[in-house]
PDB file of C-alpha atoms in Angstrom:
ATOM      1  CA  MET A   1     -67.966 -40.022  49.571  1.00 50.00           C
ATOM      2  CA  VAL A   2     -66.535 -36.959  50.991  1.00 50.00           C
ATOM      3  CA  LYS A   3     -69.711 -35.216  52.772  1.00 53.00           C
ATOM      4  CA  ARG A   4     -70.529 -31.547  52.489  1.00 53.00           C
ATOM      5  CA  GLY A   5     -69.395 -30.503  55.960  1.00 53.00           C
ATOM      6  CA  GLN A   6     -65.935 -31.911  55.359  1.00 54.00           C
ATOM      7  CA  ILE A   7     -65.517 -30.004  52.682  1.00 54.00           C
ATOM      8  CA  THR A   8     -66.784 -26.791  53.940  1.00 62.00           C
ATOM      9  CA  ALA A   9     -64.415 -27.400  57.041  1.00 57.00           C
ATOM     10  CA  PHE A  10     -61.421 -27.614  54.289  1.00 57.00           C
ATOM     11  CA  VAL A  11     -62.570 -24.507  52.279  1.00 54.00           C
ATOM     12  CA  VAL A  12     -62.592 -22.499  55.692  1.00 55.00           C
ATOM     13  CA  VAL A  13     -59.609 -23.708  57.172  1.00 55.00           C
ATOM     14  CA  GLY A  14     -58.390 -22.816  53.724  1.00 57.00           C
ATOM     15  CA  LEU A  15     -58.962 -19.666  53.554  1.00 58.00           C
ATOM     16  CA  LEU A  16     -57.711 -18.812  57.441  1.00 60.00           C
ATOM     17  CA  ILE A  17     -54.425 -19.787  56.054  1.00 63.00           C
ATOM     18  CA  LEU A  18     -54.593 -17.260  53.265  1.00 61.00           C
ATOM     19  CA  VAL A  19     -55.491 -15.060  55.859  1.00 55.00           C
ATOM     20  CA  VAL A  20     -52.746 -15.549  58.161  1.00 54.00           C
ATOM     21  CA  ILE A  21     -50.121 -15.649  54.787  1.00 59.00           C
ATOM     22  CA  GLY A  22     -51.750 -11.890  53.736  1.00 55.00           C
ATOM     23  CA  ILE A  23     -50.991 -10.642  57.012  1.00 56.00           C
ATOM     24  CA  ALA A  24     -47.861 -11.441  57.660  1.00 50.00           C
ATOM     25  CA  LEU A  25     -47.022 -10.557  54.105  1.00 50.00           C
ATOM     26  CA  PHE A  26     -48.351  -7.186  54.953  1.00 48.00           C
ATOM     27  CA  ILE A  27     -46.459  -6.724  58.301  1.00 49.00           C
ATOM     28  CA  GLY A  28     -43.268  -7.770  56.770  1.00 48.00           C
ATOM     29  CA  GLN A  29     -43.739  -5.343  53.933  1.00 54.00           C
ATOM     30  CA  ARG A  30     -44.440  -2.090  56.447  1.00 48.00           C
ATOM     31  CA  SER A  31     -41.270  -3.683  58.661  1.00 44.00           C
ATOM     32  CA  VAL A  32     -39.179  -2.727  55.554  1.00 41.00           C
ATOM     33  CA  SER A  33     -40.711   0.053  54.477  1.00 41.00           C
ATOM     34  CA  GLN A  34     -40.250   1.469  58.490  1.00 40.00           C
ATOM     35  CA  SER A  35     -36.933   0.330  57.755  1.00 39.00           C
ATOM     36  CA  LYS A  36     -36.041   2.188  55.002  1.00 38.00           C
ATOM     37  CA  THR A  37     -37.704   4.984  56.015  1.00 38.00           C
ATOM     38  CA  THR A  38     -35.285   5.448  59.046  1.00 39.00           C
ATOM     39  CA  VAL A  39     -32.078   4.480  57.322  1.00 38.00           C
ATOM     40  CA  ALA A  40     -33.634   7.658  55.118  1.00 38.00           C
ATOM     41  CA  GLU A  41     -34.295   9.766  58.218  1.00 44.00           C
ATOM     42  CA  THR A  42     -30.970   9.135  59.410  1.00 44.00           C
ATOM     43  CA  VAL A  43     -28.803   9.884  56.123  1.00 48.00           C
ATOM     44  CA  SER A  44     -30.835  13.649  56.306  1.00 71.00           C
ATOM     45  CA  TYR A  45     -29.879  14.130  60.157  1.00 74.00           C
ATOM     46  CA  GLU A  46     -26.023  13.470  59.060  1.00 82.00           C
ATOM     47  CA  ALA A  47     -26.217  14.977  55.899  1.00 84.00           C
ATOM     48  CA  LEU A  48     -27.319  18.485  57.960  1.00 87.00           C
ATOM     49  CA  ASP A  49     -24.237  17.602  59.772  1.00 90.00           C
ATOM     50  CA  VAL A  50     -22.001  17.391  56.658  1.00 92.00           C
ATOM     51  CA  LYS A  51     -23.683  20.580  55.815  1.00 92.00           C
ATOM     52  CA  ASN A  52     -22.784  22.393  58.879  1.00 91.00           C
ATOM     53  CA  TYR A  53     -19.265  21.406  58.943  1.00 94.00           C
ATOM     54  CA  ILE A  54     -18.802  22.577  55.262  1.00 95.00           C
ATOM     55  CA  GLU A  55     -20.366  25.818  56.126  1.00 94.00           C
ATOM     56  CA  THR A  56     -18.223  26.732  59.297  1.00 95.00           C
ATOM     57  CA  CYS A  57     -15.256  25.875  56.745  1.00 96.00           C
ATOM     58  CA  LEU A  58     -16.475  28.323  54.616  1.00 96.00           C
ATOM     59  CA  ASP A  59     -16.887  31.215  57.323  1.00 95.00           C
ATOM     60  CA  GLN A  60     -13.246  30.386  58.448  1.00 95.00           C
ATOM     61  CA  SER A  61     -12.101  30.658  54.553  1.00 96.00           C
ATOM     62  CA  VAL A  62     -13.826  33.990  54.119  1.00 95.00           C
ATOM     63  CA  ASP A  63     -12.352  34.982  57.571  1.00 92.00           C
ATOM     64  CA  GLY A  64      -9.048  34.822  55.878  1.00 92.00           C
ATOM     65  CA  ALA A  65      -9.900  35.958  52.804  1.00 92.00           C
ATOM     66  CA  VAL A  66     -11.050  39.614  54.052  1.00 89.00           C
ATOM     67  CA  ASP A  67      -8.374  39.532  56.116  1.00 85.00           C
ATOM     68  CA  TYR A  68      -5.757  38.389  53.474  1.00 87.00           C
ATOM     69  CA  CYS A  69      -7.293  41.351  50.710  1.00 85.00           C
ATOM     70  CA  SER A  70      -7.081  43.860  53.813  1.00 76.00           C
ATOM     71  CA  GLY A  71      -3.079  43.898  53.068  1.00 71.00           C
ATOM     72  CA  THR A  72      -0.662  46.109  50.416  1.00 73.00           C
ATOM     73  CA  PHE A  73       1.805  44.499  49.255  1.00 77.00           C
ATOM     74  CA  ALA A  74       5.377  46.138  49.932  1.00 73.00           C
ATOM     75  CA  THR A  75       4.800  48.511  46.757  1.00 75.00           C
ATOM     76  CA  GLY A  76       1.603  50.201  48.564  1.00 69.00           C
ATOM     77  CA  GLY A  77      -0.820  48.533  46.159  1.00 75.00           C
ATOM     78  CA  PRO A  78      -3.688  46.357  46.811  1.00 79.00           C
ATOM     79  CA  LYS A  79      -3.410  42.624  47.365  1.00 84.00           C
ATOM     80  CA  CYS A  80      -7.302  41.918  45.905  1.00 87.00           C
ATOM     81  CA  PRO A  81      -7.579  44.736  43.200  1.00 86.00           C
ATOM     82  CA  ASP A  82     -10.459  43.052  41.718  1.00 89.00           C
ATOM     83  CA  TYR A  83     -11.847  42.711  45.111  1.00 88.00           C
ATOM     84  CA  GLU A  84     -15.123  40.197  44.338  1.00 92.00           C
ATOM     85  CA  PRO A  85     -13.475  37.840  42.151  1.00 94.00           C
ATOM     86  CA  ASP A  86     -10.208  38.179  44.076  1.00 94.00           C
ATOM     87  CA  ILE A  87     -11.658  37.257  47.838  1.00 94.00           C
ATOM     88  CA  ALA A  88     -13.498  34.610  46.025  1.00 96.00           C
ATOM     89  CA  GLU A  89     -10.033  32.583  44.738  1.00 96.00           C
ATOM     90  CA  LYS A  90      -8.634  32.963  48.295  1.00 96.00           C
ATOM     91  CA  VAL A  91     -12.134  31.440  49.584  1.00 97.00           C
ATOM     92  CA  GLU A  92     -11.285  28.358  47.447  1.00 96.00           C
ATOM     93  CA  GLU A  93      -7.791  28.131  48.084  1.00 95.00           C
ATOM     94  CA  ASP A  94      -8.288  28.230  52.091  1.00 96.00           C
ATOM     95  CA  PHE A  95     -11.363  26.204  52.087  1.00 96.00           C
ATOM     96  CA  CYS A  96      -9.521  23.145  50.072  1.00 95.00           C
ATOM     97  CA  ASP A  97      -6.767  23.907  53.314  1.00 94.00           C
ATOM     98  CA  CYS A  98      -9.825  23.208  55.706  1.00 94.00           C
ATOM     99  CA  ILE A  99     -10.981  20.419  54.160  1.00 94.00           C
ATOM    100  CA  GLU A 100      -7.892  18.683  52.734  1.00 92.00           C
ATOM    101  CA  GLY A 101      -7.902  18.499  49.178  1.00 93.00           C
ATOM    102  CA  CYS A 102     -11.804  19.498  49.147  1.00 93.00           C
ATOM    103  CA  THR A 103     -12.187  15.885  49.338  1.00 93.00           C
ATOM    104  CA  ASP A 104     -10.940  14.340  53.103  1.00 94.00           C
ATOM    105  CA  PHE A 105     -14.687  13.873  54.813  1.00 94.00           C
ATOM    106  CA  SER A 106     -12.536  10.865  57.037  1.00 92.00           C
ATOM    107  CA  THR A 107     -14.309  12.579  60.253  1.00 91.00           C
ATOM    108  CA  PHE A 108     -17.650  11.226  59.248  1.00 92.00           C
ATOM    109  CA  LYS A 109     -16.990   7.576  59.372  1.00 91.00           C
ATOM    110  CA  SER A 110     -20.932   5.669  58.582  1.00 88.00           C
ATOM    111  CA  LEU A 111     -21.478   8.066  55.329  1.00 90.00           C
ATOM    112  CA  ASP A 112     -20.080   7.752  51.989  1.00 93.00           C
ATOM    113  CA  ILE A 113     -19.527  10.854  50.732  1.00 94.00           C
ATOM    114  CA  GLU A 114     -18.934  11.553  46.984  1.00 94.00           C
ATOM    115  CA  VAL A 115     -17.248  14.865  45.342  1.00 95.00           C
ATOM    116  CA  LYS A 116     -18.951  15.698  42.166  1.00 94.00           C
ATOM    117  CA  SER A 117     -16.532  18.790  41.666  1.00 94.00           C
ATOM    118  CA  GLN A 118     -14.356  21.233  42.918  1.00 94.00           C
ATOM    119  CA  PRO A 119     -15.920  24.319  44.992  1.00 96.00           C
ATOM    120  CA  ASP A 120     -16.986  27.140  42.544  1.00 97.00           C
ATOM    121  CA  VAL A 121     -17.090  30.716  45.126  1.00 97.00           C
ATOM    122  CA  GLN A 122     -19.241  33.799  44.179  1.00 97.00           C
ATOM    123  CA  VAL A 123     -18.535  36.763  45.915  1.00 96.00           C
ATOM    124  CA  ILE A 124     -21.107  39.792  45.996  1.00 94.00           C
ATOM    125  CA  MET A 125     -20.982  42.699  47.525  1.00 90.00           C
ATOM    126  CA  THR A 126     -24.064  44.930  48.538  1.00 89.00           C
ATOM    127  CA  ALA A 127     -25.033  47.916  46.916  1.00 84.00           C
ATOM    128  CA  ASP A 128     -24.393  50.029  49.939  1.00 79.00           C
ATOM    129  CA  LYS A 129     -20.651  47.962  50.712  1.00 79.00           C
ATOM    130  CA  LYS A 130     -21.529  46.644  54.110  1.00 83.00           C
ATOM    131  CA  THR A 131     -22.048  42.960  53.350  1.00 90.00           C
ATOM    132  CA  LEU A 132     -20.105  40.253  51.478  1.00 93.00           C
ATOM    133  CA  ASN A 133     -22.765  37.742  49.956  1.00 96.00           C
ATOM    134  CA  ILE A 134     -20.937  34.292  49.613  1.00 97.00           C
ATOM    135  CA  LEU A 135     -22.402  31.248  47.298  1.00 97.00           C
ATOM    136  CA  MET A 136     -20.689  28.253  47.035  1.00 97.00           C
ATOM    137  CA  VAL A 137     -21.140  25.023  44.295  1.00 97.00           C
ATOM    138  CA  TYR A 138     -19.716  22.130  45.586  1.00 97.00           C
ATOM    139  CA  PRO A 139     -21.675  19.208  44.731  1.00 95.00           C
ATOM    140  CA  LEU A 140     -21.459  16.548  47.071  1.00 93.00           C
ATOM    141  CA  VAL A 141     -23.519  13.001  47.616  1.00 92.00           C
ATOM    142  CA  VAL A 142     -24.068  11.823  51.002  1.00 92.00           C
ATOM    143  CA  LYS A 143     -24.752   7.679  51.121  1.00 90.00           C
ATOM    144  CA  LYS A 144     -25.523   5.647  53.934  1.00 85.00           C
ATOM    145  CA  GLY A 145     -26.833   1.898  52.751  1.00 82.00           C
ATOM    146  CA  ASP A 146     -29.133   2.289  49.866  1.00 82.00           C
ATOM    147  CA  SER A 147     -29.938   5.726  50.853  1.00 83.00           C
ATOM    148  CA  GLU A 148     -28.836   9.051  49.672  1.00 87.00           C
ATOM    149  CA  PHE A 149     -28.834  12.665  50.272  1.00 88.00           C
ATOM    150  CA  VAL A 150     -27.483  15.458  48.010  1.00 91.00           C
ATOM    151  CA  LEU A 151     -26.111  18.808  48.920  1.00 91.00           C
ATOM    152  CA  GLY A 152     -24.588  21.735  47.346  1.00 93.00           C
ATOM    153  CA  THR A 153     -25.668  22.327  44.041  1.00 93.00           C
ATOM    154  CA  VAL A 154     -26.764  24.969  41.769  1.00 94.00           C
ATOM    155  CA  ASP A 155     -30.292  25.405  42.615  1.00 93.00           C
ATOM    156  CA  SER A 156     -29.227  24.827  46.585  1.00 91.00           C
ATOM    157  CA  PRO A 157     -25.232  26.155  47.067  1.00 94.00           C
ATOM    158  CA  PHE A 158     -23.613  26.372  50.413  1.00 95.00           C
ATOM    159  CA  SER A 159     -23.607  30.298  51.474  1.00 95.00           C
ATOM    160  CA  THR A 160     -22.840  32.339  54.381  1.00 95.00           C
ATOM    161  CA  LYS A 161     -22.442  36.175  54.866  1.00 94.00           C
ATOM    162  CA  TYR A 162     -19.623  38.797  56.234  1.00 92.00           C
ATOM    163  CA  GLU A 163     -20.789  42.079  57.274  1.00 87.00           C
ATOM    164  CA  LEU A 164     -18.299  44.794  56.652  1.00 79.00           C
ATOM    165  CA  GLU A 165     -18.130  47.136  59.867  1.00 61.00           C
ATOM    166  CA  GLU A 166     -16.200  49.961  58.315  1.00 54.00           C
ATOM    167  CA  THR A 167     -16.903  53.186  56.826  1.00 51.00           C
ATOM    168  CA  ALA A 168     -18.468  52.890  53.688  1.00 58.00           C
ATOM    169  CA  CYS A 169     -16.523  55.728  51.441  1.00 72.00           C
ATOM    170  CA  VAL A 170     -13.002  56.754  51.100  1.00 76.00           C
ATOM    171  CA  GLN A 171     -12.100  60.425  52.287  1.00 75.00           C
ATOM    172  CA  ILE A 172     -10.011  61.452  48.966  1.00 83.00           C
ATOM    173  CA  ASP A 173      -9.991  63.850  46.379  1.00 86.00           C
ATOM    174  CA  VAL A 174     -10.974  62.479  43.031  1.00 86.00           C
ATOM    175  CA  ASP A 175     -11.556  63.466  39.294  1.00 89.00           C
ATOM    176  CA  SER A 176     -14.718  62.559  37.154  1.00 84.00           C
ATOM    177  CA  SER A 177     -13.123  59.526  36.558  1.00 85.00           C
ATOM    178  CA  CYS A 178     -12.679  58.440  39.948  1.00 86.00           C
ATOM    179  CA  LYS A 179      -8.998  58.895  40.096  1.00 88.00           C
ATOM    180  CA  ALA A 180      -6.908  59.957  43.019  1.00 88.00           C
ATOM    181  CA  LYS A 181      -6.279  63.686  43.232  1.00 89.00           C
ATOM    182  CA  GLU A 182      -3.959  63.083  46.006  1.00 88.00           C
ATOM    183  CA  ALA A 183      -1.419  60.786  47.129  1.00 87.00           C
ATOM    184  CA  LYS A 184      -3.042  58.943  50.966  1.00 83.00           C
ATOM    185  CA  GLN A 185      -3.438  55.585  52.843  1.00 80.00           C
ATOM    186  CA  VAL A 186      -6.950  55.132  53.411  1.00 76.00           C
ATOM    187  CA  GLU A 187      -9.129  52.240  55.186  1.00 70.00           C
ATOM    188  CA  ILE A 188     -12.358  51.505  54.009  1.00 67.00           C
ATOM    189  CA  LEU A 189     -14.704  47.820  54.317  1.00 60.00           C
ATOM    190  CA  GLY A 190     -11.690  46.172  56.256  1.00 59.00           C
ATOM    191  CA  LEU A 191      -8.987  47.212  53.972  1.00 64.00           C
ATOM    192  CA  ARG A 192      -5.865  49.172  54.346  1.00 70.00           C
ATOM    193  CA  LEU A 193      -4.910  51.014  50.747  1.00 74.00           C
ATOM    194  CA  ASN A 194      -2.217  53.363  49.582  1.00 80.00           C
ATOM    195  CA  TYR A 195      -3.331  55.401  46.686  1.00 83.00           C
ATOM    196  CA  ASN A 196      -1.258  57.355  44.702  1.00 87.00           C
ATOM    197  CA  ILE A 197      -1.893  60.131  42.433  1.00 88.00           C
ATOM    198  CA  GLY A 198      -4.394  58.832  39.272  1.00 88.00           C
ATOM    199  CA  ASP A 199      -4.993  55.708  40.803  1.00 85.00           C
ATOM    200  CA  LYS A 200      -8.882  54.400  40.430  1.00 83.00           C
ATOM    201  CA  VAL A 201     -10.561  54.627  43.525  1.00 80.00           C
ATOM    202  CA  ALA A 202     -12.734  51.906  43.364  1.00 77.00           C
ATOM    203  CA  ILE A 203     -13.779  48.484  44.482  1.00 69.00           C
ATOM    204  CA  GLY A 204     -15.851  45.624  42.418  1.00 62.00           C
ATOM    205  CA  GLY A 205     -15.905  48.078  39.599  1.00 68.00           C
ATOM    206  CA  SER A 206     -17.626  50.810  42.051  1.00 72.00           C
ATOM    207  CA  CYS A 207     -16.208  54.219  42.790  1.00 79.00           C
ATOM    208  CA  ILE A 208     -15.521  54.237  46.864  1.00 77.00           C
ATOM    209  CA  ALA A 209     -14.525  57.891  47.244  1.00 79.00           C
ATOM    210  CA  CYS A 210     -16.675  60.419  49.127  1.00 73.00           C
TER     211      CYS A 210
END
């Protein structure tokens, strides 16, 4: 017959084993959790690199678009008569040259970057006609292992600004409908434009005659 002291010893040993197993499981779970957190933090930092890369391309595309829209055709007409939407269209075109096909992220070797849709750019000129605000919806999912980070959504688009440094109005004689009463070449907001008598002196639907 087993003595009471022996039973007590078995119980104590059993409890000790359970405690050791519990501690081991806790440490293991904590280690896995810390590992996942580290991976997630790494992805968020690398996603910031992707964001900076995209916005650098966006800046370059805006520079090129404004430069293009500053010119005129051989006939003297402006290349971008609908200034804001025309610049937006040109930005989209140039952006997909900067990032080839808008899908080439091969420079980021350790990441899997999934493009959800093509870039959709909106250009808004401020009321004083001195600044262009550019927003680009271009949703991407940046993945690494089991972690992922989303960029460029409607709620959080890529963005940049372009400061227009030229004078904010055109010195030209116009009628009550903002149509030129004289033929004249002018420079405004980085644009060089030729107006003929009867041409509308406007950008983005707003009269820009002084």
